[in-house]
Amino acid sequence: AITYRNEIIIFGGEESYNSKMKQRILSRDSIAINPSQGYWKLLSCKCEGKLGILHPRRNHQAAIIGK
């Protein structure tokens, strides 16, 4: 998670457990939480990854670079 313009931005994470695959399903959701206003929203993101697909992930880090 990172903080940006008074919001906490969260990307990815884990969802339910898939017993057939014996692993948790990963998420590629991006969520913005504004604790001072008391709301959250699902973000729509443009992808620049392979084939334009933003791959689900967990155990990662985020940073803001630039102004």
PDB file of C-alpha atoms in Angstrom, residues 7-63:
ATOM      1  CA  GLU A   7      -5.793   8.227   0.154  1.00  0.00           C
ATOM      2  CA  ILE A   8      -4.343   4.800   0.840  1.00  0.00           C
ATOM      3  CA  ILE A   9      -3.908   2.894  -2.427  1.00  0.00           C
ATOM      4  CA  ILE A  10      -3.912  -0.906  -2.237  1.00  0.00           C
ATOM      5  CA  PHE A  11      -3.181  -3.231  -5.144  1.00  0.00           C
ATOM      6  CA  GLY A  12      -3.558  -7.000  -5.230  1.00  0.00           C
ATOM      7  CA  GLY A  13      -3.758  -9.398  -2.346  1.00  0.00           C
ATOM      8  CA  GLU A  14      -5.277 -12.777  -1.633  1.00  0.00           C
ATOM      9  CA  GLU A  15      -8.872 -13.914  -1.936  1.00  0.00           C
ATOM     10  CA  SER A  16     -10.434 -17.327  -1.282  1.00  0.00           C
ATOM     11  CA  TYR A  17      -8.593 -20.641  -1.051  1.00  0.00           C
ATOM     12  CA  ASN A  18      -8.802 -22.950  -4.097  1.00  0.00           C
ATOM     13  CA  SER A  19      -8.696 -26.490  -2.707  1.00  0.00           C
ATOM     14  CA  LYS A  20      -8.167 -28.068  -6.155  1.00  0.00           C
ATOM     15  CA  MET A  21      -5.074 -25.937  -6.846  1.00  0.00           C
ATOM     16  CA  LYS A  22      -4.109 -25.967  -3.145  1.00  0.00           C
ATOM     17  CA  GLN A  23      -3.405 -22.247  -3.123  1.00  0.00           C
ATOM     18  CA  ARG A  24      -5.134 -18.909  -2.570  1.00  0.00           C
ATOM     19  CA  ILE A  25      -6.640 -17.023  -5.487  1.00  0.00           C
ATOM     20  CA  LEU A  26      -4.734 -13.771  -6.112  1.00  0.00           C
ATOM     21  CA  SER A  27      -6.372 -10.400  -6.733  1.00  0.00           C
ATOM     22  CA  ARG A  28      -5.521  -7.618  -9.188  1.00  0.00           C
ATOM     23  CA  ASP A  29      -7.993  -5.138  -7.724  1.00  0.00           C
ATOM     24  CA  SER A  30      -6.844  -1.584  -7.014  1.00  0.00           C
ATOM     25  CA  ILE A  31      -8.641   0.144  -4.150  1.00  0.00           C
ATOM     26  CA  ALA A  32      -8.385   3.695  -2.787  1.00  0.00           C
ATOM     27  CA  ILE A  33      -9.360   4.294   0.838  1.00  0.00           C
ATOM     28  CA  ASN A  34      -9.891   7.786   2.220  1.00  0.00           C
ATOM     29  CA  PRO A  35      -9.907   7.448   6.016  1.00  0.00           C
ATOM     30  CA  SER A  36     -10.611  11.130   6.713  1.00  0.00           C
ATOM     31  CA  GLN A  37     -13.745  11.130   4.513  1.00  0.00           C
ATOM     32  CA  GLY A  38     -14.742   7.555   5.454  1.00  0.00           C
ATOM     33  CA  TYR A  39     -15.064   5.999   2.006  1.00  0.00           C
ATOM     34  CA  TRP A  40     -13.351   3.573  -0.358  1.00  0.00           C
ATOM     35  CA  LYS A  41     -13.562   3.079  -4.113  1.00  0.00           C
ATOM     36  CA  LEU A  42     -12.495   0.509  -6.671  1.00  0.00           C
ATOM     37  CA  LEU A  43     -10.035   2.075  -9.131  1.00  0.00           C
ATOM     38  CA  SER A  44      -9.926   1.530 -12.870  1.00  0.00           C
ATOM     39  CA  CYS A  45      -6.313   1.105 -13.986  1.00  0.00           C
ATOM     40  CA  LYS A  46      -4.622   1.281 -17.366  1.00  0.00           C
ATOM     41  CA  CYS A  47      -2.263  -1.648 -17.867  1.00  0.00           C
ATOM     42  CA  GLU A  48       1.139  -1.539 -19.502  1.00  0.00           C
ATOM     43  CA  GLY A  49       2.126  -5.125 -18.777  1.00  0.00           C
ATOM     44  CA  LYS A  50       2.519  -8.010 -21.189  1.00  0.00           C
ATOM     45  CA  LEU A  51      -0.491  -8.005 -23.553  1.00  0.00           C
ATOM     46  CA  GLY A  52      -2.018  -5.170 -21.520  1.00  0.00           C
ATOM     47  CA  ILE A  53      -2.848  -7.536 -18.660  1.00  0.00           C
ATOM     48  CA  LEU A  54      -2.196  -6.491 -15.077  1.00  0.00           C
ATOM     49  CA  HIS A  55      -1.213  -9.730 -13.359  1.00  0.00           C
ATOM     50  CA  PRO A  56      -2.586 -10.559  -9.885  1.00  0.00           C
ATOM     51  CA  ARG A  57       0.005 -10.554  -7.119  1.00  0.00           C
ATOM     52  CA  ARG A  58       0.774 -10.746  -3.430  1.00  0.00           C
ATOM     53  CA  ASN A  59       3.842 -10.062  -1.277  1.00  0.00           C
ATOM     54  CA  HIS A  60       4.906  -7.053  -3.339  1.00  0.00           C
ATOM     55  CA  GLN A  61       5.895  -3.448  -2.709  1.00  0.00           C
ATOM     56  CA  ALA A  62       4.807  -0.139  -4.234  1.00  0.00           C
ATOM     57  CA  ALA A  63       6.414   3.267  -4.601  1.00  0.00           C
TER      58      ALA A  63
END
